[in-house]
Amino acid sequence: MTEQPSRPLTGIRVWYRPMHPRDSGEHHRVATPLELLFDLCFVVAVGQAAAQLHHALAEGHAAHGVVSFAMVFFAIWWGWLNFSWFASAFDTDDVPYRLATLLQIAGGLTVAAAVSSAFEGDFRLMVAGYVLMRLAMVLQWLRAARSDPSCRPAAFRYAAGITGVQVLWVAYLWVPLGAQLPVFVVLAILEMAVPIWAESHRGTSWHPHHIAERYGLFTLIVLGEVILSATNAVKEGNAEPGHLGALISLAAAGLVLVFSMWWLYFDRPGHTRLVRRPTMFTSMSWGYGHYFIFASAAAVGAGLEVAVAYDTGTLHLGGVAAAFPTTVPVAVFLISVWLLHIGPTNECRPIAIGFPVTAVLVLAASFTPAPIHIAALLTAALVAVSVVATHGQAKSG
């Protein structure tokens, strides 16, 4: 494939240019300022979802909170994922491309504004923002179909599939409350089936290093939201007299957790699996599997807020119930990173075995007097095992 220039060669911005696929082997393919703005706006929605999850957990509505969080987070994640993979294949950076992307951002911010009402069962504003996001994506695919005959079949399939599912999302607003969850699951499956159907004829090009960087950047931003949530919780908890020592200890444990999660995610280059096995199944499983990494990382922030409220005596939950909001998402994060980046057949057995074992021990820590501190020690120990086990090994990057 001939590499297509992604930027004007002169200092004058081109208003419009044909949308051709980027070279999947292009050197120095990095995230653009527009992609970074997209991430920052979408992380607002992540923060809102985590905040609502915290409120539900603190009020003792764990099941409702977790289900609502999973549904809301799907809307956020799916909008982000589709833009990121499209931008890896097509990125003209002309005026229409920027305007369509800004329209997607507007839809994402509308989703962020609708998070609280969605947790209460009112999805009208959520669906409006989501459909706006997705229809803007249809415009991008139609541009790609018009400009490049080689990707036209896939682009038309994307446009038709996305449009059809959006009609169903609008109809979702009339679904009875008791049937909302199963219908939501069906529609989410249909959404995820669109790329599989579209790419089955002839796949679009995407850049493995660029995709891995995009996912890594979003992971960083979500972990930043965890630190922000924990910091705000400690700040509020400090207003309660007599808890300063406990709060400092809990804050330290929370930081160790976040630092360990960062280390374990980025210790192995994210693009390695995409390069070694460049199949549709690999890319889809890797891309879709990150839902659990992103969602679990965001949920850790809500869990740490619950832990702070428990330690300051403002939360009327038992110790185990107050620990699960942190230990469960940490365990899910470890298992997800293990499956996507490490693998049970990894040649380094201490790492291959260490991730699932640590996940089980983190869950078991929920039944101890200091679950957050023990979970932090366990994840830090896994980092130490990874460092020692891979000492002297060259990492491909």
mmCIF file of C-alpha atoms in Angstrom:
data_model
loop_
_atom_site.group_PDB
_atom_site.id
_atom_site.type_symbol
_atom_site.label_atom_id
_atom_site.label_comp_id
_atom_site.label_asym_id
_atom_site.label_seq_id
_atom_site.Cartn_x
_atom_site.Cartn_y
_atom_site.Cartn_z
ATOM 1 C CA MET A 1 0.000 0.000 0.000
ATOM 2 C CA THR A 2 1.337 3.416 -0.930
ATOM 3 C CA GLU A 3 1.734 5.679 2.071
ATOM 4 C CA GLN A 4 -0.690 8.576 1.996
ATOM 5 C CA PRO A 5 0.438 11.951 3.326
ATOM 6 C CA SER A 6 -1.600 12.823 6.384
ATOM 7 C CA ARG A 7 -0.798 16.518 6.544
ATOM 8 C CA PRO A 8 -0.370 19.325 3.987
ATOM 9 C CA LEU A 9 3.177 19.698 2.729
ATOM 10 C CA THR A 10 2.906 23.474 2.817
ATOM 11 C CA GLY A 11 2.065 25.856 5.615
ATOM 12 C CA ILE A 12 -1.452 26.372 4.226
ATOM 13 C CA ARG A 13 -4.139 24.099 5.579
ATOM 14 C CA VAL A 14 -6.004 22.140 2.925
ATOM 15 C CA TRP A 15 -9.759 22.609 3.339
ATOM 16 C CA TYR A 16 -10.640 19.240 1.812
ATOM 17 C CA ARG A 17 -8.757 16.225 0.521
ATOM 18 C CA PRO A 18 -9.822 12.698 -0.467
ATOM 19 C CA MET A 19 -9.950 10.296 2.484
ATOM 20 C CA HIS A 20 -7.476 7.507 1.709
ATOM 21 C CA PRO A 21 -6.301 4.785 4.121
ATOM 22 C CA ARG A 22 -3.138 5.465 6.083
ATOM 23 C CA ASP A 23 -0.184 3.124 5.658
ATOM 24 C CA SER A 24 -0.375 0.415 8.336
ATOM 25 C CA GLY A 25 3.441 0.338 8.474
ATOM 26 C CA GLU A 26 3.932 4.088 8.620
ATOM 27 C CA HIS A 27 6.854 5.234 10.773
ATOM 28 C CA HIS A 28 6.419 7.686 13.649
ATOM 29 C CA ARG A 29 2.625 7.267 13.668
ATOM 30 C CA VAL A 30 1.572 9.016 16.871
ATOM 31 C CA ALA A 31 -1.616 10.381 18.393
ATOM 32 C CA THR A 32 -2.709 13.753 17.039
ATOM 33 C CA PRO A 33 -3.808 16.796 19.079
ATOM 34 C CA LEU A 34 -7.386 16.164 17.913
ATOM 35 C CA GLU A 35 -7.267 12.597 19.241
ATOM 36 C CA LEU A 36 -5.914 13.848 22.575
ATOM 37 C CA LEU A 37 -8.746 16.394 22.797
ATOM 38 C CA PHE A 38 -11.184 13.575 22.037
ATOM 39 C CA ASP A 39 -9.763 11.537 24.921
ATOM 40 C CA LEU A 40 -9.905 14.404 27.393
ATOM 41 C CA CYS A 41 -13.544 15.166 26.601
ATOM 42 C CA PHE A 42 -14.550 11.527 26.878
ATOM 43 C CA VAL A 43 -12.830 11.085 30.209
ATOM 44 C CA VAL A 44 -15.305 13.629 31.588
ATOM 45 C CA ALA A 45 -17.982 11.011 30.983
ATOM 46 C CA VAL A 46 -15.795 8.365 32.663
ATOM 47 C CA GLY A 47 -15.493 10.574 35.739
ATOM 48 C CA GLN A 48 -19.247 11.084 35.871
ATOM 49 C CA ALA A 49 -19.879 7.336 35.611
ATOM 50 C CA ALA A 50 -17.393 6.590 38.402
ATOM 51 C CA ALA A 51 -18.970 9.255 40.624
ATOM 52 C CA GLN A 52 -22.447 7.790 40.168
ATOM 53 C CA LEU A 53 -21.100 4.300 40.864
ATOM 54 C CA HIS A 54 -19.634 5.576 44.133
ATOM 55 C CA HIS A 55 -22.969 7.082 45.185
ATOM 56 C CA ALA A 56 -24.823 3.845 44.424
ATOM 57 C CA LEU A 57 -22.296 1.736 46.328
ATOM 58 C CA ALA A 58 -22.286 4.093 49.310
ATOM 59 C CA GLU A 59 -26.086 3.888 49.502
ATOM 60 C CA GLY A 60 -26.001 0.095 49.509
ATOM 61 C CA HIS A 61 -27.360 -0.316 45.958
ATOM 62 C CA ALA A 62 -24.417 -2.345 44.675
ATOM 63 C CA ALA A 63 -26.251 -4.439 42.066
ATOM 64 C CA HIS A 64 -28.070 -1.458 40.561
ATOM 65 C CA GLY A 65 -24.900 0.628 40.609
ATOM 66 C CA VAL A 66 -22.734 -1.981 38.917
ATOM 67 C CA VAL A 67 -25.293 -2.732 36.187
ATOM 68 C CA SER A 68 -25.932 0.963 35.506
ATOM 69 C CA PHE A 69 -22.191 1.650 35.444
ATOM 70 C CA ALA A 70 -21.611 -1.193 32.968
ATOM 71 C CA MET A 71 -24.362 0.116 30.671
ATOM 72 C CA VAL A 72 -23.216 3.739 30.796
ATOM 73 C CA PHE A 73 -19.578 2.801 30.387
ATOM 74 C CA PHE A 74 -20.413 0.803 27.257
ATOM 75 C CA ALA A 75 -21.789 3.937 25.599
ATOM 76 C CA ILE A 76 -18.647 5.896 26.508
ATOM 77 C CA TRP A 77 -16.207 3.143 25.559
ATOM 78 C CA TRP A 78 -17.877 2.190 22.290
ATOM 79 C CA GLY A 79 -17.930 5.769 21.026
ATOM 80 C CA TRP A 80 -14.259 6.180 21.907
ATOM 81 C CA LEU A 81 -13.247 2.814 20.426
ATOM 82 C CA ASN A 82 -14.913 3.399 17.063
ATOM 83 C CA PHE A 83 -13.336 6.807 16.589
ATOM 84 C CA SER A 84 -9.885 5.535 17.592
ATOM 85 C CA TRP A 85 -9.832 2.620 15.145
ATOM 86 C CA PHE A 86 -11.255 4.754 12.343
ATOM 87 C CA ALA A 87 -8.640 7.454 12.970
ATOM 88 C CA SER A 88 -5.912 4.827 12.852
ATOM 89 C CA ALA A 89 -7.028 3.879 9.338
ATOM 90 C CA PHE A 90 -8.220 7.260 8.031
ATOM 91 C CA ASP A 91 -6.977 10.604 9.283
ATOM 92 C CA THR A 92 -7.098 13.366 6.715
ATOM 93 C CA ASP A 93 -7.189 16.196 9.309
ATOM 94 C CA ASP A 94 -9.029 18.453 6.896
ATOM 95 C CA VAL A 95 -11.915 20.727 7.859
ATOM 96 C CA PRO A 96 -14.800 18.234 7.318
ATOM 97 C CA TYR A 97 -12.894 15.564 9.279
ATOM 98 C CA ARG A 98 -12.352 17.934 12.185
ATOM 99 C CA LEU A 99 -15.972 19.086 12.183
ATOM 100 C CA ALA A 100 -17.264 15.501 12.192
ATOM 101 C CA THR A 101 -14.922 14.654 15.068
ATOM 102 C CA LEU A 102 -16.031 17.708 17.038
ATOM 103 C CA LEU A 103 -19.620 16.549 16.495
ATOM 104 C CA GLN A 104 -18.670 13.203 18.036
ATOM 105 C CA ILE A 105 -17.120 15.026 20.983
ATOM 106 C CA ALA A 106 -20.371 16.982 21.429
ATOM 107 C CA GLY A 107 -22.225 13.671 21.526
ATOM 108 C CA GLY A 108 -19.766 12.325 24.088
ATOM 109 C CA LEU A 109 -20.221 15.367 26.322
ATOM 110 C CA THR A 110 -23.990 14.937 26.032
ATOM 111 C CA VAL A 111 -23.541 11.351 27.215
ATOM 112 C CA ALA A 112 -21.497 12.691 30.149
ATOM 113 C CA ALA A 113 -24.282 15.099 31.072
ATOM 114 C CA ALA A 114 -26.811 12.241 30.937
ATOM 115 C CA VAL A 115 -24.976 9.832 33.258
ATOM 116 C CA SER A 116 -26.886 10.727 36.434
ATOM 117 C CA SER A 117 -30.292 10.455 34.757
ATOM 118 C CA ALA A 118 -29.284 7.133 33.132
ATOM 119 C CA PHE A 119 -28.480 5.725 36.595
ATOM 120 C CA GLU A 120 -32.077 6.585 37.506
ATOM 121 C CA GLY A 121 -33.417 4.721 34.480
ATOM 122 C CA ASP A 122 -33.998 7.723 32.195
ATOM 123 C CA PHE A 123 -31.981 7.127 29.001
ATOM 124 C CA ARG A 124 -33.469 9.846 26.788
ATOM 125 C CA LEU A 125 -30.539 12.256 26.928
ATOM 126 C CA MET A 126 -28.044 9.392 26.933
ATOM 127 C CA VAL A 127 -29.493 7.941 23.730
ATOM 128 C CA ALA A 128 -29.584 11.394 22.105
ATOM 129 C CA GLY A 129 -25.882 11.966 22.757
ATOM 130 C CA TYR A 130 -24.964 8.415 21.782
ATOM 131 C CA VAL A 131 -26.884 8.506 18.497
ATOM 132 C CA LEU A 132 -25.297 11.874 17.682
ATOM 133 C CA MET A 133 -21.856 10.304 18.193
ATOM 134 C CA ARG A 134 -22.606 7.307 16.048
ATOM 135 C CA LEU A 135 -24.269 9.170 13.174
ATOM 136 C CA ALA A 136 -21.222 11.431 12.959
ATOM 137 C CA MET A 137 -19.245 8.219 12.548
ATOM 138 C CA VAL A 138 -21.543 7.253 9.660
ATOM 139 C CA LEU A 139 -20.598 10.502 7.900
ATOM 140 C CA GLN A 140 -16.934 9.586 8.221
ATOM 141 C CA TRP A 141 -17.484 6.132 6.744
ATOM 142 C CA LEU A 142 -19.474 7.536 3.835
ATOM 143 C CA ARG A 143 -16.602 9.905 3.084
ATOM 144 C CA ALA A 144 -14.185 6.977 3.122
ATOM 145 C CA ALA A 145 -16.450 4.982 0.781
ATOM 146 C CA ARG A 146 -16.649 7.890 -1.639
ATOM 147 C CA SER A 147 -12.906 8.522 -1.684
ATOM 148 C CA ASP A 148 -11.409 5.025 -1.786
ATOM 149 C CA PRO A 149 -12.875 2.184 -3.887
ATOM 150 C CA SER A 150 -10.685 -0.427 -2.142
ATOM 151 C CA CYS A 151 -12.413 0.067 1.210
ATOM 152 C CA ARG A 152 -15.850 0.902 -0.187
ATOM 153 C CA PRO A 153 -17.582 -2.430 0.652
ATOM 154 C CA ALA A 154 -16.413 -2.318 4.272
ATOM 155 C CA ALA A 155 -17.212 1.388 4.608
ATOM 156 C CA PHE A 156 -20.764 0.925 3.283
ATOM 157 C CA ARG A 157 -21.276 -2.002 5.654
ATOM 158 C CA TYR A 158 -20.131 0.137 8.567
ATOM 159 C CA ALA A 159 -22.442 2.982 7.562
ATOM 160 C CA ALA A 160 -25.457 0.717 7.045
ATOM 161 C CA GLY A 161 -24.862 -1.332 10.192
ATOM 162 C CA ILE A 162 -24.334 1.674 12.449
ATOM 163 C CA THR A 163 -27.391 3.459 11.071
ATOM 164 C CA GLY A 164 -29.611 0.413 11.541
ATOM 165 C CA VAL A 165 -28.553 -0.079 15.149
ATOM 166 C CA GLN A 166 -29.134 3.619 15.921
ATOM 167 C CA VAL A 167 -32.750 3.220 14.828
ATOM 168 C CA LEU A 168 -33.033 0.428 17.377
ATOM 169 C CA TRP A 169 -31.460 2.598 20.083
ATOM 170 C CA VAL A 170 -34.108 5.260 19.502
ATOM 171 C CA ALA A 171 -36.786 2.557 19.771
ATOM 172 C CA TYR A 172 -35.111 1.486 23.029
ATOM 173 C CA LEU A 173 -36.597 4.564 24.699
ATOM 174 C CA TRP A 174 -40.021 2.883 24.581
ATOM 175 C CA VAL A 175 -38.842 -0.400 26.121
ATOM 176 C CA PRO A 176 -40.499 -1.107 29.513
ATOM 177 C CA LEU A 177 -38.263 -0.614 32.536
ATOM 178 C CA GLY A 178 -38.183 -4.318 33.391
ATOM 179 C CA ALA A 179 -36.931 -5.262 29.922
ATOM 180 C CA GLN A 180 -34.311 -2.538 29.548
ATOM 181 C CA LEU A 181 -31.330 -4.638 30.609
ATOM 182 C CA PRO A 182 -31.850 -7.663 28.298
ATOM 183 C CA VAL A 183 -32.717 -5.402 25.348
ATOM 184 C CA PHE A 184 -29.623 -3.301 26.091
ATOM 185 C CA VAL A 185 -27.452 -6.421 26.009
ATOM 186 C CA VAL A 186 -28.919 -7.431 22.627
ATOM 187 C CA LEU A 187 -28.309 -3.964 21.154
ATOM 188 C CA ALA A 188 -24.762 -3.872 22.537
ATOM 189 C CA ILE A 189 -24.060 -7.225 20.885
ATOM 190 C CA LEU A 190 -25.431 -5.870 17.602
ATOM 191 C CA GLU A 191 -23.165 -2.827 17.895
ATOM 192 C CA MET A 192 -20.123 -5.044 18.413
ATOM 193 C CA ALA A 193 -21.177 -7.292 15.531
ATOM 194 C CA VAL A 194 -21.096 -4.407 13.018
ATOM 195 C CA PRO A 195 -17.257 -4.208 12.785
ATOM 196 C CA ILE A 196 -17.015 -8.010 12.541
ATOM 197 C CA TRP A 197 -19.496 -8.007 9.654
ATOM 198 C CA ALA A 198 -17.936 -4.990 7.949
ATOM 199 C CA GLU A 199 -14.363 -6.280 8.175
ATOM 200 C CA SER A 200 -15.221 -9.840 7.087
ATOM 201 C CA HIS A 201 -15.106 -8.987 3.361
ATOM 202 C CA ARG A 202 -11.940 -6.920 3.271
ATOM 203 C CA GLY A 203 -10.534 -5.351 6.391
ATOM 204 C CA THR A 204 -9.562 -1.713 6.692
ATOM 205 C CA SER A 205 -5.982 -0.764 7.452
ATOM 206 C CA TRP A 206 -4.967 0.210 10.976
ATOM 207 C CA HIS A 207 -1.640 0.873 12.626
ATOM 208 C CA PRO A 208 -0.766 -1.504 15.523
ATOM 209 C CA HIS A 209 1.665 0.897 17.213
ATOM 210 C CA HIS A 210 -0.799 3.776 16.894
ATOM 211 C CA ILE A 211 -3.696 1.702 18.252
ATOM 212 C CA ALA A 212 -1.600 0.489 21.197
ATOM 213 C CA GLU A 213 -0.607 4.081 21.951
ATOM 214 C CA ARG A 214 -4.227 5.248 21.798
ATOM 215 C CA TYR A 215 -5.343 2.534 24.219
ATOM 216 C CA GLY A 216 -2.398 3.280 26.485
ATOM 217 C CA LEU A 217 -3.234 6.983 26.565
ATOM 218 C CA PHE A 218 -6.830 6.276 27.523
ATOM 219 C CA THR A 219 -5.625 3.925 30.251
ATOM 220 C CA LEU A 220 -3.434 6.718 31.605
ATOM 221 C CA ILE A 221 -6.328 9.158 31.639
ATOM 222 C CA VAL A 222 -8.603 6.682 33.423
ATOM 223 C CA LEU A 223 -5.914 6.028 36.041
ATOM 224 C CA GLY A 224 -5.634 9.792 36.443
ATOM 225 C CA GLU A 225 -9.358 9.864 37.199
ATOM 226 C CA VAL A 226 -8.758 7.239 39.904
ATOM 227 C CA ILE A 227 -6.135 9.464 41.544
ATOM 228 C CA LEU A 228 -8.473 12.457 41.320
ATOM 229 C CA SER A 229 -11.364 10.530 42.897
ATOM 230 C CA ALA A 230 -9.175 9.227 45.710
ATOM 231 C CA THR A 231 -7.718 12.682 46.350
ATOM 232 C CA ASN A 232 -11.161 14.266 46.578
ATOM 233 C CA ALA A 233 -12.329 11.509 48.918
ATOM 234 C CA VAL A 234 -9.349 11.996 51.235
ATOM 235 C CA LYS A 235 -9.899 15.745 51.175
ATOM 236 C CA GLU A 236 -13.547 15.334 52.191
ATOM 237 C CA GLY A 237 -12.680 12.697 54.767
ATOM 238 C CA ASN A 238 -10.120 14.994 56.370
ATOM 239 C CA ALA A 239 -12.994 17.240 57.436
ATOM 240 C CA GLU A 240 -13.951 14.495 59.896
ATOM 241 C CA PRO A 241 -11.768 14.932 63.023
ATOM 242 C CA GLY A 242 -9.521 12.149 64.272
ATOM 243 C CA HIS A 243 -9.007 10.286 61.000
ATOM 244 C CA LEU A 244 -5.898 11.938 59.573
ATOM 245 C CA GLY A 245 -3.582 8.980 60.211
ATOM 246 C CA ALA A 246 -5.975 6.456 58.693
ATOM 247 C CA LEU A 247 -6.539 8.693 55.661
ATOM 248 C CA ILE A 248 -2.831 9.137 55.032
ATOM 249 C CA SER A 249 -2.317 5.391 55.267
ATOM 250 C CA LEU A 250 -5.245 4.714 52.916
ATOM 251 C CA ALA A 251 -4.058 7.367 50.442
ATOM 252 C CA ALA A 252 -0.616 5.755 50.363
ATOM 253 C CA ALA A 253 -2.159 2.337 49.716
ATOM 254 C CA GLY A 254 -4.315 3.800 46.951
ATOM 255 C CA LEU A 255 -1.287 5.356 45.268
ATOM 256 C CA VAL A 256 0.589 2.055 45.418
ATOM 257 C CA LEU A 257 -2.415 0.385 43.779
ATOM 258 C CA VAL A 258 -2.569 2.927 40.948
ATOM 259 C CA PHE A 259 1.200 2.912 40.405
ATOM 260 C CA SER A 260 1.194 -0.898 40.309
ATOM 261 C CA MET A 261 -1.702 -0.986 37.845
ATOM 262 C CA TRP A 262 0.176 1.454 35.604
ATOM 263 C CA TRP A 263 3.361 -0.587 35.799
ATOM 264 C CA LEU A 264 1.672 -3.896 35.066
ATOM 265 C CA TYR A 265 -0.260 -2.536 32.079
ATOM 266 C CA PHE A 266 2.680 -0.807 30.416
ATOM 267 C CA ASP A 267 5.350 -3.351 31.334
ATOM 268 C CA ARG A 268 4.644 -5.270 28.134
ATOM 269 C CA PRO A 269 4.340 -3.360 24.816
ATOM 270 C CA GLY A 270 0.669 -3.302 23.894
ATOM 271 C CA HIS A 271 1.255 -3.647 20.165
ATOM 272 C CA THR A 272 3.246 -6.902 20.434
ATOM 273 C CA ARG A 273 0.224 -9.202 20.192
ATOM 274 C CA LEU A 274 -1.268 -7.142 17.350
ATOM 275 C CA VAL A 275 1.961 -7.398 15.342
ATOM 276 C CA ARG A 276 2.595 -11.085 16.006
ATOM 277 C CA ARG A 277 -0.966 -12.178 15.212
ATOM 278 C CA PRO A 278 -2.439 -9.575 12.834
ATOM 279 C CA THR A 279 -5.783 -11.358 12.425
ATOM 280 C CA MET A 280 -9.294 -9.993 12.773
ATOM 281 C CA PHE A 281 -9.911 -12.210 15.815
ATOM 282 C CA THR A 282 -6.775 -10.903 17.546
ATOM 283 C CA SER A 283 -7.550 -7.258 16.882
ATOM 284 C CA MET A 284 -11.212 -7.625 17.863
ATOM 285 C CA SER A 285 -10.523 -9.585 21.049
ATOM 286 C CA TRP A 286 -7.735 -7.190 22.053
ATOM 287 C CA GLY A 287 -9.793 -4.102 21.261
ATOM 288 C CA TYR A 288 -13.041 -5.337 22.799
ATOM 289 C CA GLY A 289 -11.299 -6.883 25.810
ATOM 290 C CA HIS A 290 -10.071 -3.469 26.894
ATOM 291 C CA TYR A 291 -13.610 -2.680 27.986
ATOM 292 C CA PHE A 292 -12.837 -4.612 31.169
ATOM 293 C CA ILE A 293 -9.473 -2.874 31.638
ATOM 294 C CA PHE A 294 -10.932 0.611 31.247
ATOM 295 C CA ALA A 295 -14.097 -0.071 33.254
ATOM 296 C CA SER A 296 -12.307 -1.833 36.106
ATOM 297 C CA ALA A 297 -9.670 0.896 36.342
ATOM 298 C CA ALA A 298 -12.380 3.566 36.510
ATOM 299 C CA ALA A 299 -14.275 1.574 39.142
ATOM 300 C CA VAL A 300 -11.204 1.465 41.406
ATOM 301 C CA GLY A 301 -11.610 5.210 41.957
ATOM 302 C CA ALA A 302 -15.173 4.712 43.157
ATOM 303 C CA GLY A 303 -14.011 1.864 45.364
ATOM 304 C CA LEU A 304 -11.326 3.970 47.031
ATOM 305 C CA GLU A 305 -13.945 6.629 47.774
ATOM 306 C CA VAL A 306 -16.066 3.976 49.467
ATOM 307 C CA ALA A 307 -13.032 2.848 51.486
ATOM 308 C CA VAL A 308 -12.386 6.410 52.654
ATOM 309 C CA ALA A 309 -16.014 6.798 53.746
ATOM 310 C CA TYR A 310 -15.798 3.488 55.614
ATOM 311 C CA ASP A 311 -12.590 4.439 57.433
ATOM 312 C CA THR A 312 -14.042 7.802 58.494
ATOM 313 C CA GLY A 313 -17.208 6.179 59.820
ATOM 314 C CA THR A 314 -19.572 7.906 57.379
ATOM 315 C CA LEU A 315 -20.522 4.706 55.563
ATOM 316 C CA HIS A 316 -22.936 2.184 57.023
ATOM 317 C CA LEU A 317 -21.631 -0.951 55.342
ATOM 318 C CA GLY A 318 -19.755 -3.968 56.629
ATOM 319 C CA GLY A 319 -16.020 -4.296 56.129
ATOM 320 C CA VAL A 320 -16.272 -6.862 53.336
ATOM 321 C CA ALA A 321 -18.983 -4.883 51.515
ATOM 322 C CA ALA A 322 -16.792 -1.772 51.749
ATOM 323 C CA ALA A 323 -13.723 -3.660 50.450
ATOM 324 C CA PHE A 324 -15.310 -5.335 47.406
ATOM 325 C CA PRO A 325 -15.735 -2.058 45.418
ATOM 326 C CA THR A 326 -11.925 -1.833 45.315
ATOM 327 C CA THR A 327 -10.722 -5.426 45.377
ATOM 328 C CA VAL A 328 -13.115 -6.752 42.724
ATOM 329 C CA PRO A 329 -12.185 -4.196 40.021
ATOM 330 C CA VAL A 330 -8.477 -4.606 40.835
ATOM 331 C CA ALA A 331 -8.844 -8.364 40.347
ATOM 332 C CA VAL A 332 -10.732 -7.840 37.072
ATOM 333 C CA PHE A 333 -7.996 -5.449 35.921
ATOM 334 C CA LEU A 334 -5.272 -8.013 36.661
ATOM 335 C CA ILE A 335 -7.099 -10.842 34.883
ATOM 336 C CA SER A 336 -7.838 -8.618 31.862
ATOM 337 C CA VAL A 337 -4.224 -7.444 31.519
ATOM 338 C CA TRP A 338 -3.100 -11.053 31.925
ATOM 339 C CA LEU A 339 -5.357 -12.274 29.130
ATOM 340 C CA LEU A 340 -4.639 -9.416 26.707
ATOM 341 C CA HIS A 341 -0.951 -8.669 27.317
ATOM 342 C CA ILE A 342 0.575 -11.682 29.068
ATOM 343 C CA GLY A 343 -1.325 -14.874 28.330
ATOM 344 C CA PRO A 344 -1.453 -18.164 30.260
ATOM 345 C CA THR A 345 1.147 -19.692 27.894
ATOM 346 C CA ASN A 346 3.695 -16.911 28.355
ATOM 347 C CA GLU A 347 7.237 -18.289 28.373
ATOM 348 C CA CYS A 348 7.949 -16.444 31.631
ATOM 349 C CA ARG A 349 6.087 -18.718 34.039
ATOM 350 C CA PRO A 350 6.359 -16.504 37.167
ATOM 351 C CA ILE A 351 4.474 -13.777 35.298
ATOM 352 C CA ALA A 352 2.038 -16.116 33.563
ATOM 353 C CA ILE A 353 1.095 -17.647 36.901
ATOM 354 C CA GLY A 354 1.559 -14.528 39.010
ATOM 355 C CA PHE A 355 -1.281 -12.479 37.526
ATOM 356 C CA PRO A 356 -4.188 -14.898 38.198
ATOM 357 C CA VAL A 357 -2.771 -15.901 41.577
ATOM 358 C CA THR A 358 -2.504 -12.262 42.635
ATOM 359 C CA ALA A 359 -6.052 -11.600 41.423
ATOM 360 C CA VAL A 360 -7.362 -14.409 43.652
ATOM 361 C CA LEU A 361 -5.338 -13.168 46.627
ATOM 362 C CA VAL A 362 -6.621 -9.615 46.130
ATOM 363 C CA LEU A 363 -10.189 -10.911 46.306
ATOM 364 C CA ALA A 364 -9.300 -12.881 49.439
ATOM 365 C CA ALA A 365 -7.903 -9.684 50.977
ATOM 366 C CA SER A 366 -11.499 -8.418 51.150
ATOM 367 C CA PHE A 367 -12.022 -10.571 54.218
ATOM 368 C CA THR A 368 -9.046 -9.155 56.115
ATOM 369 C CA PRO A 369 -8.989 -6.144 58.483
ATOM 370 C CA ALA A 370 -6.942 -4.035 56.004
ATOM 371 C CA PRO A 371 -8.097 -5.067 52.512
ATOM 372 C CA ILE A 372 -6.878 -2.005 50.578
ATOM 373 C CA HIS A 373 -3.433 -2.102 52.136
ATOM 374 C CA ILE A 374 -3.046 -5.833 51.514
ATOM 375 C CA ALA A 375 -4.284 -5.469 47.925
ATOM 376 C CA ALA A 376 -1.707 -2.714 47.395
ATOM 377 C CA LEU A 377 1.068 -4.922 48.807
ATOM 378 C CA LEU A 378 -0.002 -7.829 46.609
ATOM 379 C CA THR A 379 -0.018 -5.803 43.390
ATOM 380 C CA ALA A 380 3.327 -4.226 44.308
ATOM 381 C CA ALA A 381 4.695 -7.732 44.912
ATOM 382 C CA LEU A 382 3.502 -8.744 41.436
ATOM 383 C CA VAL A 383 5.389 -5.772 40.015
ATOM 384 C CA ALA A 384 8.507 -6.929 41.866
ATOM 385 C CA VAL A 385 8.087 -10.468 40.520
ATOM 386 C CA SER A 386 7.724 -9.093 36.976
ATOM 387 C CA VAL A 387 10.865 -6.987 37.337
ATOM 388 C CA VAL A 388 12.946 -9.849 38.724
ATOM 389 C CA ALA A 389 11.596 -12.446 36.280
ATOM 390 C CA THR A 390 12.291 -10.294 33.224
ATOM 391 C CA HIS A 391 15.637 -8.881 34.409
ATOM 392 C CA GLY A 392 18.035 -8.786 31.496
ATOM 393 C CA GLN A 393 15.370 -9.574 28.902
ATOM 394 C CA ALA A 394 15.006 -7.224 25.972
ATOM 395 C CA LYS A 395 11.494 -5.969 25.382
ATOM 396 C CA SER A 396 10.312 -5.406 21.870
ATOM 397 C CA GLY A 397 8.970 -1.962 21.378
#
